[in-house]
Amino acid sequence: MKEARRLFSVLTLAGLLLAGCASRPQARFVDGNRTYTLDQVSERAASLRSDASASVRVEDAAEVRQRVLAELRKHGALASQAADLMTRQFPPVTKAVPFFVEAATVDGRPCWVIVESWGGRTGTLTLRRLWVFDRDTADILASRTYR
């Protein structure tokens, strides 16, 4: 009986750990050298689903954002540049979590295409926002929100 309880406890703990890993928010980084118009970027952003970051509570967003940006930096120099830009452009308490980052050309300019989950004052990050930054100047070229 003791062995059965111990085995049940171990299996329950393993299940919880696996569930936590499977639903951990992270940013997908793409460097496909793709070329878009601003309308195409907007359509693409509207079609993306935020997956795990949509379940993040608003009050936890700033902490999760910092963890996602740290993970993004592990994807190489280009991804690290995008994470650095987001760190410079937004305060550390920003209540949004990036889940898609792409190095692309938009209307002939090298850009960062960033899609993040965000939310209102309470609840979870169920809304999405697109940012398009010029890679050379860090100017914001576009920003759109999606439900």
CSV table of C-alpha atoms in Angstrom, one decimal:
chain,number,residue,atom,x,y,z
A,1,MET,CA,0.0,0.0,0.0
A,2,LYS,CA,2.9,2.4,0.9
A,3,GLU,CA,4.6,1.6,-2.4
A,4,ALA,CA,1.4,2.3,-4.4
A,5,ARG,CA,1.0,5.7,-2.7
A,6,ARG,CA,4.6,6.5,-3.3
A,7,LEU,CA,4.3,5.5,-7.0
A,8,PHE,CA,1.1,7.6,-7.3
A,9,SER,CA,2.9,10.6,-5.8
A,10,VAL,CA,5.8,10.3,-8.1
A,11,LEU,CA,3.6,9.9,-11.2
A,12,THR,CA,1.4,12.9,-10.1
A,13,LEU,CA,4.5,15.0,-9.6
A,14,ALA,CA,5.9,13.9,-13.0
A,15,GLY,CA,2.6,14.8,-14.7
A,16,LEU,CA,2.5,18.2,-13.1
A,17,LEU,CA,6.1,18.9,-14.2
A,18,LEU,CA,5.3,17.8,-17.8
A,19,ALA,CA,2.1,19.9,-17.9
A,20,GLY,CA,4.1,22.9,-16.7
A,21,CYS,CA,6.7,22.4,-19.4
A,22,ALA,CA,4.2,21.9,-22.2
A,23,SER,CA,2.3,25.1,-21.4
A,24,ARG,CA,5.3,27.3,-20.7
A,25,PRO,CA,5.1,30.5,-22.8
A,26,GLN,CA,7.9,31.1,-25.2
A,27,ALA,CA,8.6,33.3,-28.3
A,28,ARG,CA,8.9,31.6,-31.6
A,29,PHE,CA,11.8,33.2,-33.5
A,30,VAL,CA,11.8,33.2,-37.3
A,31,ASP,CA,14.6,34.4,-39.6
A,32,GLY,CA,13.3,33.4,-42.9
A,33,ASN,CA,14.3,36.5,-44.9
A,34,ARG,CA,10.7,36.9,-45.9
A,35,THR,CA,9.4,40.0,-47.6
A,36,TYR,CA,6.0,41.4,-46.8
A,37,THR,CA,3.8,44.4,-47.3
A,38,LEU,CA,2.5,46.0,-44.1
A,39,ASP,CA,-1.0,44.6,-45.0
A,40,GLN,CA,0.5,41.1,-45.3
A,41,VAL,CA,2.2,41.4,-41.9
A,42,SER,CA,-1.0,42.5,-40.4
A,43,GLU,CA,-2.9,39.6,-41.9
A,44,ARG,CA,-0.2,37.2,-40.7
A,45,ALA,CA,-0.3,38.6,-37.2
A,46,ALA,CA,-4.1,38.3,-37.1
A,47,SER,CA,-3.9,34.6,-38.0
A,48,LEU,CA,-1.3,33.7,-35.3
A,49,ARG,CA,-2.5,32.2,-32.0
A,50,SER,CA,-0.6,32.9,-28.8
A,51,ASP,CA,-0.9,29.4,-27.4
A,52,ALA,CA,0.6,29.3,-23.8
A,53,SER,CA,1.0,33.0,-23.3
A,54,ALA,CA,-2.7,33.5,-23.5
A,55,SER,CA,-3.1,31.6,-20.2
A,56,VAL,CA,-0.7,34.0,-18.3
A,57,ARG,CA,-2.4,36.1,-15.7
A,58,VAL,CA,-2.0,39.9,-16.2
A,59,GLU,CA,-0.4,40.2,-12.8
A,60,ASP,CA,2.3,37.7,-13.8
A,61,ALA,CA,2.9,39.1,-17.3
A,62,ALA,CA,6.0,41.3,-16.5
A,63,GLU,CA,7.8,38.4,-14.9
A,64,VAL,CA,6.9,36.0,-17.7
A,65,ARG,CA,7.9,38.6,-20.3
A,66,GLN,CA,11.4,38.8,-18.8
A,67,ARG,CA,11.8,35.0,-18.8
A,68,VAL,CA,10.6,34.8,-22.5
A,69,LEU,CA,13.1,37.6,-23.5
A,70,ALA,CA,15.9,35.7,-21.7
A,71,GLU,CA,15.0,32.5,-23.6
A,72,LEU,CA,14.8,34.4,-26.9
A,73,ARG,CA,18.4,35.6,-26.4
A,74,LYS,CA,19.5,31.9,-26.5
A,75,HIS,CA,18.4,31.7,-30.2
A,76,GLY,CA,21.4,33.5,-31.6
A,77,ALA,CA,22.6,37.0,-32.3
A,78,LEU,CA,19.7,38.1,-34.4
A,79,ALA,CA,17.1,36.9,-31.8
A,80,SER,CA,19.2,38.6,-29.1
A,81,GLN,CA,19.0,41.9,-31.0
A,82,ALA,CA,15.2,41.6,-31.1
A,83,ALA,CA,15.1,40.9,-27.3
A,84,ASP,CA,17.4,43.8,-26.6
A,85,LEU,CA,15.1,46.1,-28.7
A,86,MET,CA,12.0,45.0,-26.7
A,87,THR,CA,13.9,45.6,-23.5
A,88,ARG,CA,14.9,49.1,-24.5
A,89,GLN,CA,11.5,50.1,-26.0
A,90,PHE,CA,9.3,48.9,-23.2
A,91,PRO,CA,9.5,49.3,-19.4
A,92,PRO,CA,10.3,46.2,-17.4
A,93,VAL,CA,6.8,46.2,-16.0
A,94,THR,CA,5.1,45.8,-19.4
A,95,LYS,CA,2.2,43.5,-19.1
A,96,ALA,CA,2.6,41.7,-22.4
A,97,VAL,CA,4.4,38.6,-23.5
A,98,PRO,CA,5.9,38.2,-27.0
A,99,PHE,CA,5.2,34.9,-28.6
A,100,PHE,CA,6.3,35.5,-32.2
A,101,VAL,CA,9.3,37.4,-33.4
A,102,GLU,CA,10.4,37.6,-37.0
A,103,ALA,CA,13.3,39.3,-38.8
A,104,ALA,CA,11.8,40.3,-42.2
A,105,THR,CA,11.6,42.9,-44.8
A,106,VAL,CA,8.4,45.0,-44.7
A,107,ASP,CA,7.7,47.5,-47.5
A,108,GLY,CA,11.4,47.4,-48.4
A,109,ARG,CA,12.8,48.0,-44.9
A,110,PRO,CA,14.5,45.5,-42.7
A,111,CYS,CA,12.1,45.1,-39.7
A,112,TRP,CA,11.3,43.2,-36.6
A,113,VAL,CA,7.8,41.8,-36.6
A,114,ILE,CA,6.7,41.1,-33.0
A,115,VAL,CA,3.4,39.7,-31.9
A,116,GLU,CA,2.6,39.6,-28.2
A,117,SER,CA,-0.2,38.6,-25.9
A,118,TRP,CA,-1.6,41.3,-23.6
A,119,GLY,CA,-4.6,41.8,-21.4
A,120,GLY,CA,-6.6,44.4,-19.5
A,121,ARG,CA,-6.3,45.2,-15.8
A,122,THR,CA,-7.3,41.7,-14.7
A,123,GLY,CA,-7.7,38.2,-16.2
A,124,THR,CA,-5.3,36.6,-18.7
A,125,LEU,CA,-3.4,37.8,-21.8
A,126,THR,CA,-6.1,36.9,-24.3
A,127,LEU,CA,-5.5,39.9,-26.6
A,128,ARG,CA,-2.8,40.1,-29.3
A,129,ARG,CA,-0.8,43.1,-30.5
A,130,LEU,CA,1.5,43.5,-33.5
A,131,TRP,CA,4.6,45.7,-33.5
A,132,VAL,CA,6.7,46.4,-36.6
A,133,PHE,CA,10.0,48.1,-35.8
A,134,ASP,CA,12.6,49.3,-38.3
A,135,ARG,CA,15.7,47.2,-37.5
A,136,ASP,CA,18.1,50.1,-38.3
A,137,THR,CA,16.4,53.0,-36.4
A,138,ALA,CA,14.1,51.2,-33.9
A,139,ASP,CA,11.3,53.4,-35.2
A,140,ILE,CA,7.8,51.9,-34.7
A,141,LEU,CA,6.4,51.5,-38.2
A,142,ALA,CA,3.1,49.9,-37.2
A,143,SER,CA,1.1,48.8,-34.2
A,144,ARG,CA,-2.2,46.9,-34.3
A,145,THR,CA,-4.3,45.1,-31.8
A,146,TYR,CA,-6.4,42.0,-32.3
A,147,ARG,CA,-9.0,40.2,-30.2
